[in-house]
mmCIF file of C-alpha atoms in Angstrom:
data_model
loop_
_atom_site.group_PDB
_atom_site.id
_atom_site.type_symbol
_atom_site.label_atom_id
_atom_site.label_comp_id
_atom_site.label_asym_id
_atom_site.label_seq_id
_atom_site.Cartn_x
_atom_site.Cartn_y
_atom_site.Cartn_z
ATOM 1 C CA UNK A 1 -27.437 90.111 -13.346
ATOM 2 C CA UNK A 2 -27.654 93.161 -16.165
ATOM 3 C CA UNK A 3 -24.332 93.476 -16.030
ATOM 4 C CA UNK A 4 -23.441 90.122 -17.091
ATOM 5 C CA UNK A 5 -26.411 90.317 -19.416
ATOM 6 C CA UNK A 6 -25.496 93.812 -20.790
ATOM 7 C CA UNK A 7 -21.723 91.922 -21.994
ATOM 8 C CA UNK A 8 -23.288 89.241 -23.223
ATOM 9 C CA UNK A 9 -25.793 91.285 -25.923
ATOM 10 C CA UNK A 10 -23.728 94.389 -25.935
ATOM 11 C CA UNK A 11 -26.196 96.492 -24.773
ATOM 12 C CA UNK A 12 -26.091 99.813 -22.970
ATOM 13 C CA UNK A 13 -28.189 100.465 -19.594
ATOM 14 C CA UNK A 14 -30.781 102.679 -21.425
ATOM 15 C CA UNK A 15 -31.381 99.982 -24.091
ATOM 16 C CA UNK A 16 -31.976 97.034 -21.343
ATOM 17 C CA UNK A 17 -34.025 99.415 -19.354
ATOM 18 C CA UNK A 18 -35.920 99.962 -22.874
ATOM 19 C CA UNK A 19 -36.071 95.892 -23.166
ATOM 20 C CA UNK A 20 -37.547 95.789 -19.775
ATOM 21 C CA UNK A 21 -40.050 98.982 -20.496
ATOM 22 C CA UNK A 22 -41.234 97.518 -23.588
ATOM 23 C CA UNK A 23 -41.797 93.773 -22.041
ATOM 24 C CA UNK A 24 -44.426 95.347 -19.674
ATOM 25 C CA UNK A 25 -46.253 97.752 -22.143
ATOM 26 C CA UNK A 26 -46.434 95.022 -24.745
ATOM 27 C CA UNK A 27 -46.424 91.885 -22.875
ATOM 28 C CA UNK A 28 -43.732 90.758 -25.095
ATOM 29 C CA UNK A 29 -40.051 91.359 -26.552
ATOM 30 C CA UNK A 30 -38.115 90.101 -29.332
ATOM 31 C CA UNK A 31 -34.212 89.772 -28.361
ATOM 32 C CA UNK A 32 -32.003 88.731 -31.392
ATOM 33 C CA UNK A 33 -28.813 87.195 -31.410
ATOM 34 C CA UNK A 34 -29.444 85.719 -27.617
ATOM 35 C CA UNK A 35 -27.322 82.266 -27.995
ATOM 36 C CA UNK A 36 -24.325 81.844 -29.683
ATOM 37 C CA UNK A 37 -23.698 79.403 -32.524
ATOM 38 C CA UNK A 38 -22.260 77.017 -30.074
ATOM 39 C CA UNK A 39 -25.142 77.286 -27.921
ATOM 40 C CA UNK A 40 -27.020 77.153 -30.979
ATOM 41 C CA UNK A 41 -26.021 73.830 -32.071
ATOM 42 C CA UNK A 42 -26.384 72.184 -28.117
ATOM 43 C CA UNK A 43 -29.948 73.054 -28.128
ATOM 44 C CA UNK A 44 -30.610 71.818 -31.490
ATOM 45 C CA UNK A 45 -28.687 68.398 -30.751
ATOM 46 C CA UNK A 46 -31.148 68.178 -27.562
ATOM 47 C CA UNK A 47 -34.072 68.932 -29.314
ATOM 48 C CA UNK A 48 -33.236 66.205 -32.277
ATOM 49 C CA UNK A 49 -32.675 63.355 -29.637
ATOM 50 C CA UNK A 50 -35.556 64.521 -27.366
ATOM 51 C CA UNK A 51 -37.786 63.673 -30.572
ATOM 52 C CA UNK A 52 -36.202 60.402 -31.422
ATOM 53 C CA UNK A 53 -36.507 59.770 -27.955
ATOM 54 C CA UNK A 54 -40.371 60.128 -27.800
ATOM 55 C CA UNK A 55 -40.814 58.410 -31.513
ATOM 56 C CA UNK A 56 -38.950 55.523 -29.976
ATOM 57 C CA UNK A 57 -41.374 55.269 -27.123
ATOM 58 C CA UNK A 58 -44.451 55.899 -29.048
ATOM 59 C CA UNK A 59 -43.286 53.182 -31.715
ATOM 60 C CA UNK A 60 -43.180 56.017 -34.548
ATOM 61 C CA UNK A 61 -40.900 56.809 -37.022
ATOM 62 C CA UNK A 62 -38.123 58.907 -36.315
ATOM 63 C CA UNK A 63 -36.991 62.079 -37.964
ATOM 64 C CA UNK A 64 -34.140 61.970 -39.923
ATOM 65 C CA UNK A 65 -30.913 62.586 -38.523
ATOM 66 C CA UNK A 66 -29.465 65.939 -38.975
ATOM 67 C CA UNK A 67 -25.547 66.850 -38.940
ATOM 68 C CA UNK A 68 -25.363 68.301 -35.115
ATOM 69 C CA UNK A 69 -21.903 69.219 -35.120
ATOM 70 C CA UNK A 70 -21.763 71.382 -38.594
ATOM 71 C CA UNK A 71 -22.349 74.838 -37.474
ATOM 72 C CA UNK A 72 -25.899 76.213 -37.222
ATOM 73 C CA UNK A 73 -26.323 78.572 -40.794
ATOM 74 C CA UNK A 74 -24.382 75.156 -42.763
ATOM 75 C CA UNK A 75 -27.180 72.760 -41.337
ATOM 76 C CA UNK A 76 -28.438 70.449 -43.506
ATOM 77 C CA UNK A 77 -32.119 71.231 -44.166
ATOM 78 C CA UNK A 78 -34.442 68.253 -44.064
ATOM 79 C CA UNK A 79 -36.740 67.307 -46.148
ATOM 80 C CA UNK A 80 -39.489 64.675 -44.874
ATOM 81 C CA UNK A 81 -41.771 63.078 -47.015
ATOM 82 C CA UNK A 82 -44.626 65.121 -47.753
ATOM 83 C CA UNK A 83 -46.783 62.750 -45.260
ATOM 84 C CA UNK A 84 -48.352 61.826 -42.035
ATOM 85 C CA UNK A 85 -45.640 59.803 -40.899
ATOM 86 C CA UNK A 86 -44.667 62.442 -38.591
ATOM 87 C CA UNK A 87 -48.062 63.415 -37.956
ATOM 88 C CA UNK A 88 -47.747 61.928 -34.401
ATOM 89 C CA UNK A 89 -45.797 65.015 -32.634
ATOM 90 C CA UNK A 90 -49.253 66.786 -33.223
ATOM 91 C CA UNK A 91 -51.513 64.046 -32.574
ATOM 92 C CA UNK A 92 -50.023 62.288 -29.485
ATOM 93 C CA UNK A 93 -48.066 65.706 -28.059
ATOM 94 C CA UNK A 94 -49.551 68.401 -29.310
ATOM 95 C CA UNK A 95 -45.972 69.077 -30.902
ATOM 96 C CA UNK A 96 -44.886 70.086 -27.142
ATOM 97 C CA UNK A 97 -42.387 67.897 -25.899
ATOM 98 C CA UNK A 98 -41.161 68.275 -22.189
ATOM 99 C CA UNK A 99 -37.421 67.228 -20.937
ATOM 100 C CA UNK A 100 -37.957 66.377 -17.273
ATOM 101 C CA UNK A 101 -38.061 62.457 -17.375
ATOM 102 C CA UNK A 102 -38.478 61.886 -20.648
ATOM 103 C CA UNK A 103 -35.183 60.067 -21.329
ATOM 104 C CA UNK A 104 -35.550 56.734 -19.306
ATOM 105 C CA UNK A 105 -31.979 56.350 -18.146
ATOM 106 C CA UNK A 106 -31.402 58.951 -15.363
ATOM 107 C CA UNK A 107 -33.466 58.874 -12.025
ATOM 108 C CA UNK A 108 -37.000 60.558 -11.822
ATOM 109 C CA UNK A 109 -36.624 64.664 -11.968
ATOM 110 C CA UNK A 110 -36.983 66.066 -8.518
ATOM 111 C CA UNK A 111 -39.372 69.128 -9.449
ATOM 112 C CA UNK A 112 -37.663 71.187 -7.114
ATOM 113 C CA UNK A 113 -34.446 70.386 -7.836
ATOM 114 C CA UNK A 114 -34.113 69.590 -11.250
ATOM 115 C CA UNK A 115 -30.674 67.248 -11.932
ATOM 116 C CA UNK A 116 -32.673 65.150 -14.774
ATOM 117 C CA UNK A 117 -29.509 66.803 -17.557
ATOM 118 C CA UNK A 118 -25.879 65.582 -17.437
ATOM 119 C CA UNK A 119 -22.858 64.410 -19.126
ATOM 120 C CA UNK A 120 -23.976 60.499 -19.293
ATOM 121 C CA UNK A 121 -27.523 61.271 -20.128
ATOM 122 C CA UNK A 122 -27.661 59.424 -23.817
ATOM 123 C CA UNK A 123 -30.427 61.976 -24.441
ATOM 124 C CA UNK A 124 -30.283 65.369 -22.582
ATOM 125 C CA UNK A 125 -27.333 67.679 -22.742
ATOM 126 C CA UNK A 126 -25.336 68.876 -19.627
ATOM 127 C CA UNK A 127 -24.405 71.919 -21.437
ATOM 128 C CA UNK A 128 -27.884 72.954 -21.928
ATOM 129 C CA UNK A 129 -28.183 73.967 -17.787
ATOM 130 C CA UNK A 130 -25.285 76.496 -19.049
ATOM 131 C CA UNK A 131 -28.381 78.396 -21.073
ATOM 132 C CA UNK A 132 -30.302 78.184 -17.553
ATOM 133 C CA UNK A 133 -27.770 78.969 -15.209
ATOM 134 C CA UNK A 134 -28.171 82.557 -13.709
ATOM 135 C CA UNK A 135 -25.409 84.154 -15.849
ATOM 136 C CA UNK A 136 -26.557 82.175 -18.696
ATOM 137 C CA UNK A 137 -28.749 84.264 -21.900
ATOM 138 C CA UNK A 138 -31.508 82.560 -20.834
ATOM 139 C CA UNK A 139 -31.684 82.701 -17.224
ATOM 140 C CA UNK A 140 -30.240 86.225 -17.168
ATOM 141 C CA UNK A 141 -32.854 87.202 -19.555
ATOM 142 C CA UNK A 142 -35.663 85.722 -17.844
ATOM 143 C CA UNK A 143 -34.566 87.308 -14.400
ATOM 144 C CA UNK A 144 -34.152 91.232 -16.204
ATOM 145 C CA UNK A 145 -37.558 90.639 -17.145
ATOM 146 C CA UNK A 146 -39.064 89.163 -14.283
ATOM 147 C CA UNK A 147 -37.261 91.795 -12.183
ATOM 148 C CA UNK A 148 -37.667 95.027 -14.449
ATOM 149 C CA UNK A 149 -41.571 94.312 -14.894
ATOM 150 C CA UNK A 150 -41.741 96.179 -11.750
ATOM 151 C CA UNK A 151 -39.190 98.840 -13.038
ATOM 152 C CA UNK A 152 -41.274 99.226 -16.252
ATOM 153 C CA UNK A 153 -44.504 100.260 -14.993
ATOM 154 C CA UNK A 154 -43.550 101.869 -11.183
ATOM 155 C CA UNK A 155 -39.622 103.972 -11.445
ATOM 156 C CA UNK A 156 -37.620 105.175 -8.174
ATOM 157 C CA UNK A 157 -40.419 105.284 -5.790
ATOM 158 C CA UNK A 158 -41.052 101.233 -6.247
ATOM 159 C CA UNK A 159 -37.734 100.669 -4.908
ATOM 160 C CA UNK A 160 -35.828 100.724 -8.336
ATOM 161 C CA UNK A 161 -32.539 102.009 -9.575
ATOM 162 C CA UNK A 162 -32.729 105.169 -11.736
ATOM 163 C CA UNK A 163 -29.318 104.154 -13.068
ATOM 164 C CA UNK A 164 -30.190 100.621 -13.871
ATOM 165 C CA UNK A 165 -34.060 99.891 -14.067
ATOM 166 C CA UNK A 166 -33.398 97.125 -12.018
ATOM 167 C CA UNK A 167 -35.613 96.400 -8.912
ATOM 168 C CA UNK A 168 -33.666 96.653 -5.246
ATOM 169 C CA UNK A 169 -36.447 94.871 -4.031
ATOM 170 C CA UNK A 170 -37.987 92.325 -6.481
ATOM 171 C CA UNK A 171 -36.218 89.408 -4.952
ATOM 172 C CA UNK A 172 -35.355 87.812 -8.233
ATOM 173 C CA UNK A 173 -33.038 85.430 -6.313
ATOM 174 C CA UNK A 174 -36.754 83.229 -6.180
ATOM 175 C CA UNK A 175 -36.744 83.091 -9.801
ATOM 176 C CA UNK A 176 -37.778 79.145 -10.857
ATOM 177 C CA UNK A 177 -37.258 77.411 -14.400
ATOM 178 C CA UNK A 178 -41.104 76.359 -14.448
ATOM 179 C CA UNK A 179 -40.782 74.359 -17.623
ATOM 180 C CA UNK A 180 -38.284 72.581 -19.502
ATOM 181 C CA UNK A 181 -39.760 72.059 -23.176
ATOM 182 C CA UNK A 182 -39.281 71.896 -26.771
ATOM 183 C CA UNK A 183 -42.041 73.144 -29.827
ATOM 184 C CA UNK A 184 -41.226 70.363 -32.685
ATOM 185 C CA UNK A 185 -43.761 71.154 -35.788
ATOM 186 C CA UNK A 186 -43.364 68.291 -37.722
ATOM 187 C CA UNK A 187 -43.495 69.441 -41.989
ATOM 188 C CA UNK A 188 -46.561 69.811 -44.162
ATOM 189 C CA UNK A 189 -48.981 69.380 -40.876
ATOM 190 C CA UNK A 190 -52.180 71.385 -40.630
ATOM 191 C CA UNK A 191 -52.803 70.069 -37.465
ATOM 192 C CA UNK A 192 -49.330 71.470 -36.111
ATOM 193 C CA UNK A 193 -50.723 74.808 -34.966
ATOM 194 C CA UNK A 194 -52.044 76.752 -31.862
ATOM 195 C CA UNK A 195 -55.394 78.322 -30.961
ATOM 196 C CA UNK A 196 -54.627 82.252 -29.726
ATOM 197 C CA UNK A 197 -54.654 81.808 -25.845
ATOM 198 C CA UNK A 198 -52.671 83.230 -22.666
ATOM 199 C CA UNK A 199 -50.433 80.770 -21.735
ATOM 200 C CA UNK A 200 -51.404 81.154 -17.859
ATOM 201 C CA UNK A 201 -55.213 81.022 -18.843
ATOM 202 C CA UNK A 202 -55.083 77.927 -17.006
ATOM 203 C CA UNK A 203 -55.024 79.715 -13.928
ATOM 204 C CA UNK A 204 -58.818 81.289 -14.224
ATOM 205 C CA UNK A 205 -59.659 78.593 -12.359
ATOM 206 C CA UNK A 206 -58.943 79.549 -8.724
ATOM 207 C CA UNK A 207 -59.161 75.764 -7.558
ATOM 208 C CA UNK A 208 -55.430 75.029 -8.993
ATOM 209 C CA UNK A 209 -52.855 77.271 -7.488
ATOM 210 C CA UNK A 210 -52.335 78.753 -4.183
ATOM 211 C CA UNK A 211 -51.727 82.212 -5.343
ATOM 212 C CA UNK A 212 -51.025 83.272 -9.007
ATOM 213 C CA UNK A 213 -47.129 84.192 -9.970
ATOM 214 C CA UNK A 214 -46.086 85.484 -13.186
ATOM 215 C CA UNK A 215 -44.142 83.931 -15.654
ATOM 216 C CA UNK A 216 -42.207 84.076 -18.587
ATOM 217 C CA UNK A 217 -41.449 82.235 -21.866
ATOM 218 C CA UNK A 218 -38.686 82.247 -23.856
ATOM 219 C CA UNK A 219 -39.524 80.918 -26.903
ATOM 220 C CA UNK A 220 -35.971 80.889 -28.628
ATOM 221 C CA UNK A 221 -36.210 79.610 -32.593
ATOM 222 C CA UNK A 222 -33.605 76.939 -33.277
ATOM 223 C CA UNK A 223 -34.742 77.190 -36.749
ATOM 224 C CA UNK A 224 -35.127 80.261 -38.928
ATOM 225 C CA UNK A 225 -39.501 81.130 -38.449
ATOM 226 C CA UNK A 226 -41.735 82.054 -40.755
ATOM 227 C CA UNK A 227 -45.603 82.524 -41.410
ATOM 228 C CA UNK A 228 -45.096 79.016 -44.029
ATOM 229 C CA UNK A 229 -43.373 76.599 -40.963
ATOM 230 C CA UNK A 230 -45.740 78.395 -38.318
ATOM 231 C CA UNK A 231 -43.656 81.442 -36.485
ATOM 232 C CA UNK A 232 -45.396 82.444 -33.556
ATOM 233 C CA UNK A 233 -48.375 85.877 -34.026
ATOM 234 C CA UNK A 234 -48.537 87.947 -30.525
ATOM 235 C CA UNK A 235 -51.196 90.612 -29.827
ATOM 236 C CA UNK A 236 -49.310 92.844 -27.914
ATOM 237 C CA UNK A 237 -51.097 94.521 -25.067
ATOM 238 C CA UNK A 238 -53.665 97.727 -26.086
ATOM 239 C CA UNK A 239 -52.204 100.609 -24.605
ATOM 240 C CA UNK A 240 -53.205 101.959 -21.255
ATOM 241 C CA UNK A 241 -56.332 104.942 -21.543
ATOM 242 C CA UNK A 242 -56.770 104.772 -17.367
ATOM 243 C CA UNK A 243 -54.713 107.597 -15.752
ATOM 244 C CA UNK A 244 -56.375 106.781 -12.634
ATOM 245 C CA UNK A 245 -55.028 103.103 -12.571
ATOM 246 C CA UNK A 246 -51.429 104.659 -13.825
ATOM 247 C CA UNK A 247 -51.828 107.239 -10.959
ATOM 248 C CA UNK A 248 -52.469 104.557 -8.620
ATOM 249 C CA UNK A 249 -49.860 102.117 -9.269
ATOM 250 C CA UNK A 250 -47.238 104.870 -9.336
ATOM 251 C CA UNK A 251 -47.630 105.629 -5.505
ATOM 252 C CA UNK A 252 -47.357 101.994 -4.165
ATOM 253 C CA UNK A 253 -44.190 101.029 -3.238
ATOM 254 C CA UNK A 254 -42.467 97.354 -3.653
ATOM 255 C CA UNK A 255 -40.653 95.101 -1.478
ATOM 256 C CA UNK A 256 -40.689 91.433 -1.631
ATOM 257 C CA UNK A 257 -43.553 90.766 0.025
ATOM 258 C CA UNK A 258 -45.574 92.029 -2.503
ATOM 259 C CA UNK A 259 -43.717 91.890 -5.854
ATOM 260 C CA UNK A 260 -45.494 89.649 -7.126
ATOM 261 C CA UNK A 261 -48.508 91.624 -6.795
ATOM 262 C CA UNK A 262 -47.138 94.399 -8.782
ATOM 263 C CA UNK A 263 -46.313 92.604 -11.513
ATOM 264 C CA UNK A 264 -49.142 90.647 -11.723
ATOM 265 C CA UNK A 265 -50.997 94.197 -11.835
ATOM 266 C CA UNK A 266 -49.000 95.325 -14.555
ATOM 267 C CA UNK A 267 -49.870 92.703 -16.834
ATOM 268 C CA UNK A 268 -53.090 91.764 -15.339
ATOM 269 C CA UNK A 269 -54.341 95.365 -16.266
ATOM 270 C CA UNK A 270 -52.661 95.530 -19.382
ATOM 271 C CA UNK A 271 -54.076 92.241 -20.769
ATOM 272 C CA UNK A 272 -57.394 93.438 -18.914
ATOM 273 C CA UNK A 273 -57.834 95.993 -21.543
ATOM 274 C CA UNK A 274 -58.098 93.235 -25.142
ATOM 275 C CA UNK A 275 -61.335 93.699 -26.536
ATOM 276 C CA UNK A 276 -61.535 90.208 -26.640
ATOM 277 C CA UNK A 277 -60.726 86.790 -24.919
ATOM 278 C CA UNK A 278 -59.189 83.847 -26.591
ATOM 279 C CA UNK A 279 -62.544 81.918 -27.362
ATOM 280 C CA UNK A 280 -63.637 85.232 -28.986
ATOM 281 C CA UNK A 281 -60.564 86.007 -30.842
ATOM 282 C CA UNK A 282 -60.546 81.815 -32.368
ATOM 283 C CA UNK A 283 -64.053 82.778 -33.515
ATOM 284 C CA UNK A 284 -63.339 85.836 -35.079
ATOM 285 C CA UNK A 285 -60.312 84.068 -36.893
ATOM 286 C CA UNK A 286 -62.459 81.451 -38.507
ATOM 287 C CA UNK A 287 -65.214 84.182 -39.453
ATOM 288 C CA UNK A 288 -62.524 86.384 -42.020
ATOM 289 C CA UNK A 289 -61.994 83.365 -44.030
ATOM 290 C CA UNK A 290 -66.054 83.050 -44.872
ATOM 291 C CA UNK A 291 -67.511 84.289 -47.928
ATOM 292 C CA UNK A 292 -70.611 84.851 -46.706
ATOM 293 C CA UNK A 293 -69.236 87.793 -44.297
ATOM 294 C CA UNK A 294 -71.298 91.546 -44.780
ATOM 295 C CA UNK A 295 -68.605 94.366 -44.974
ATOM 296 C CA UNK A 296 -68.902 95.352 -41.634
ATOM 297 C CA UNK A 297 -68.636 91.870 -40.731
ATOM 298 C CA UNK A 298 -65.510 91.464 -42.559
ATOM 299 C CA UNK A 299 -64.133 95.333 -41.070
ATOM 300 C CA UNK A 300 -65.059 94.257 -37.414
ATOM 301 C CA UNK A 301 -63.193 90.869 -37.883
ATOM 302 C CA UNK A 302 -60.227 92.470 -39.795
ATOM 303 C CA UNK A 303 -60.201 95.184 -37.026
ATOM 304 C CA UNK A 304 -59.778 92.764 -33.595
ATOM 305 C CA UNK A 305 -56.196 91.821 -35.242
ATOM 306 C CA UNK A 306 -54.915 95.079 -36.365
ATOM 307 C CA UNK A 307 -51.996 95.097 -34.163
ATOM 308 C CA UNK A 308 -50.849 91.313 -34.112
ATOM 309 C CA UNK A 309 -47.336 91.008 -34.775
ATOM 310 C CA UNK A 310 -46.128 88.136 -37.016
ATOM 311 C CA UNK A 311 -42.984 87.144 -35.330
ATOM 312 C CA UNK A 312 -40.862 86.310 -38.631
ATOM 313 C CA UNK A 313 -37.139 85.616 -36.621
ATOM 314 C CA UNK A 314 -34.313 83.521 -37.301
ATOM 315 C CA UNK A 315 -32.326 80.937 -35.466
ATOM 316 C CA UNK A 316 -30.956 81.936 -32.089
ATOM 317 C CA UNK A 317 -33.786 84.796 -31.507
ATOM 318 C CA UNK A 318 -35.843 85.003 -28.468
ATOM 319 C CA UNK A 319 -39.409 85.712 -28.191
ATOM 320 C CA UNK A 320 -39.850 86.598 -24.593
ATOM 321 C CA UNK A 321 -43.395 86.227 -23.967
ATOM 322 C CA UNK A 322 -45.718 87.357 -20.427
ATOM 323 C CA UNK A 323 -47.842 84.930 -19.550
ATOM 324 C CA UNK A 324 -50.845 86.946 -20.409
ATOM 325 C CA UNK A 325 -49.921 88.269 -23.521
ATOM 326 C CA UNK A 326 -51.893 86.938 -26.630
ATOM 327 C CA UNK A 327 -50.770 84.906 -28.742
ATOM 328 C CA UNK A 328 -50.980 82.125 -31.627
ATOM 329 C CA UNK A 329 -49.531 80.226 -34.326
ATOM 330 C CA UNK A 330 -50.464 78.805 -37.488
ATOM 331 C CA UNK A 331 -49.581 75.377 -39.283
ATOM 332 C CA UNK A 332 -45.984 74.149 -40.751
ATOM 333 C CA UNK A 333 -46.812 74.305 -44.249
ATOM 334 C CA UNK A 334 -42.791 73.551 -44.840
ATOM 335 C CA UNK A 335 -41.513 70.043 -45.444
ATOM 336 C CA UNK A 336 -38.890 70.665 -42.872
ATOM 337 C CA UNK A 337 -39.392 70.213 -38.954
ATOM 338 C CA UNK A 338 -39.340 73.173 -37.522
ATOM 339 C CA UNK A 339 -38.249 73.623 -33.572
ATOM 340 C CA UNK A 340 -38.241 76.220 -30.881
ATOM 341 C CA UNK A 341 -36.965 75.929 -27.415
ATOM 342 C CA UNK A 342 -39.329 77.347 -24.802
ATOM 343 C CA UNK A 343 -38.033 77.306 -21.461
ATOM 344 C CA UNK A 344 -41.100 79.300 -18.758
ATOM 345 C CA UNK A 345 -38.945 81.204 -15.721
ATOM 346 C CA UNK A 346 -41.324 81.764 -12.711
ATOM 347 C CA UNK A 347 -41.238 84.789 -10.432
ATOM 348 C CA UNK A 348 -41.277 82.358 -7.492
ATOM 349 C CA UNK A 349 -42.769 78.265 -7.513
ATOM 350 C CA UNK A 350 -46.136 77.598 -8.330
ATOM 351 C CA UNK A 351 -47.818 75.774 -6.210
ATOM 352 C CA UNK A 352 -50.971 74.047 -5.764
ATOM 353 C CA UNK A 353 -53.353 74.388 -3.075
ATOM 354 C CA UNK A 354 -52.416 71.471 -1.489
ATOM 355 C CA UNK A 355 -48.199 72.602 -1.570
ATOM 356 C CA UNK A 356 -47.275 70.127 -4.308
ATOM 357 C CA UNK A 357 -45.614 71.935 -7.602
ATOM 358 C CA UNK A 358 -47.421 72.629 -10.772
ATOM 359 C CA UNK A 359 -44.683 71.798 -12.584
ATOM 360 C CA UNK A 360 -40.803 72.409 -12.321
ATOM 361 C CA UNK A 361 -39.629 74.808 -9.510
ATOM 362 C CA UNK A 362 -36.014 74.620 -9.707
ATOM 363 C CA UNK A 363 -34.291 78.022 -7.786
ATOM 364 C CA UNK A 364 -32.221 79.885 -11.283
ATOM 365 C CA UNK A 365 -29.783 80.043 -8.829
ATOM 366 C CA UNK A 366 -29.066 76.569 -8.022
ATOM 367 C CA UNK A 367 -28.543 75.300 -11.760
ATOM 368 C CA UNK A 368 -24.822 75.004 -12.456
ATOM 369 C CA UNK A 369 -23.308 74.984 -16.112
#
């Protein structure tokens, strides 16, 4: 797994350990350069004829048609008319569009099984399982940091290799692609923007899944990002002040029985220790943009986002993102669309309490290039 990883980016041992380190301290990690421009130019194809697809079916316009096969720093930039006629990928889809299904001409998507991509699909492409595939960038990525969240916060005595920073024990083989989307911000939309949120905050309610797993996302920019065509902001963790809770999660030892656990107590007590939720951090947002603030009103607001990093990246990066990390994004003030691939790896299927899937929970290791 880092091995084949490690040739891919060109990275030493220490430096992937460092990757893996950093994911678990932070809750996130930016990794440049992760597909290549042929890669590059697959997703983007996708990710065009996914959105024609769902303007077709919504009886919208479609975006203009961009030159696929050029390569990725010679594409055409588009320029859409400064108006709402696009206004629909926020509206109707909360500019999230999902794969599974969506293309009408191959059978339903077996969530555990996946199959919904290949070569006579007149929407997906095959090639894009390649990305997925265990040894691909993005399923090898999404395994090192599923696996070395363990590594990051627990060393040799959780069952991990000194030489590596790779579990023994984390059974990464149970890695699932969870969700199979694309982040389409269509241009000049104010509405095209998230709220800061976790994006397992769905999970605080107890009454959905069996037993909480982490996840990851890769949010990979197809398009050069920004602060003016909405690049993702991420509050990374606050750092750790508890020696006890360090001191205690140093002596427990891993095995796959309780991996899960361990990671989930990683990033559960990191993202334990934000000052504030998401509802509190939205409000706080809205309040340094009033007049009418007092200076300490103003300081207080100003302080709460202090650390958030404005994740500025270009085309092929990868924002790999915990799910309890905060984060946001703001509006596409651009007049071109501007996409993202965001693919979520599980540490194992989620499940509802009755045994049915959330959502995808297709093994890593059973998608094929």
């Amino acid at each position: 797994l880092w091995m084949a990883w490690r040739a891919r980016a060109g990275m030493s041992p220490e430096a992937l350990d460092g990757l893996a380190r950093a994911f678990t301290r932070d809750g996130y990690v930016i990794v440049e350069d992760v597909l290549s421009p042929a890669q590059l130019r697959v997703l983007r194809a996708e990710c065009d004829a996914v959105t024609r697809r769902y303007a077709r079916l919504g009886g919208h316009p479609e975006p203009r048609r961009r030159d696929s096969s050029a390569p990725p720093e010679e594409e055409e930039e588009v320029a859409e008319p400064c108006d709402a006629s696009l206004e629909w990928l926020s509206r109707d889809f909360g500019c999230i569009l999902e794969v599974p299904g969506c293309c009408g001409c191959c059978p339903p998507p077996d969530p555990r099984v996946g199959g919904y991509r290949s070569e006579a699909c007149a929407v997906t492409r095959a090639a894009v399982d390649a990305t997925l595939a265990p040894d691909g960038p993005l399923g090898a990525l999404a395994r090192a940091l599923l696996s070395g969240s363990v590594a990051s916060s627990s060393d040799s005595e959780f069952g991990v290799s000194s030489e590596t920073g790779i579990g023994t024990g984390t059974g990464t083989d149970d890695v699932c692609l969870f969700n199979d989307q694309y982040i389409v911000k269509p241009p000049s939309s104010a509405d095209a923007r998230f709220a800061w949120h976790r994006d397992s905050q769905w999970c605080d309610d107890a009454t959905i899944v069996a037993r909480r797993v982490p996840y990851v996302s890769l949010w990979t920019a197809l398009d050069d990002t920004d602060a003016t065509n909405g690049c993702v902001r991420v509050m990374p963790y606050p750092p750790a002040t508890d020696k006890a809770v360090r001191t205690r999660n140093k002596r427990r030892r891993v095995d796959d029985a309780d991996a899960d656990e361990c990671i989930n107590d990683a990033h559960f007590a990191a993202s334990s220790r934000y000052a504030h939720d998401a509802n509190r951090l939205n409000v706080l947002s809205d309040l340094r943009w009033r007049e009418n603030l007092t200076a300490t009103e103003r300081k207080n607001a100003a302080e709460a986002f202090r650390t958030v990093r404005v994740c500025a990246v270009r085309a092929g990066t990868v924002l790999c993102m915990s799910d309890r990390v905060m984060h946001c994004s703001g509006p596409n003030a651009s007049r071109g669309i501007r996409r993202a691939y965001m693919p979520q790896f599980s540490r194992r299927a989620v499940l509802k309490k009755n045994g049915e899937t959330v959502a995808l929970a297709v093994p890593v290791n059973d998608i094929r290039a």
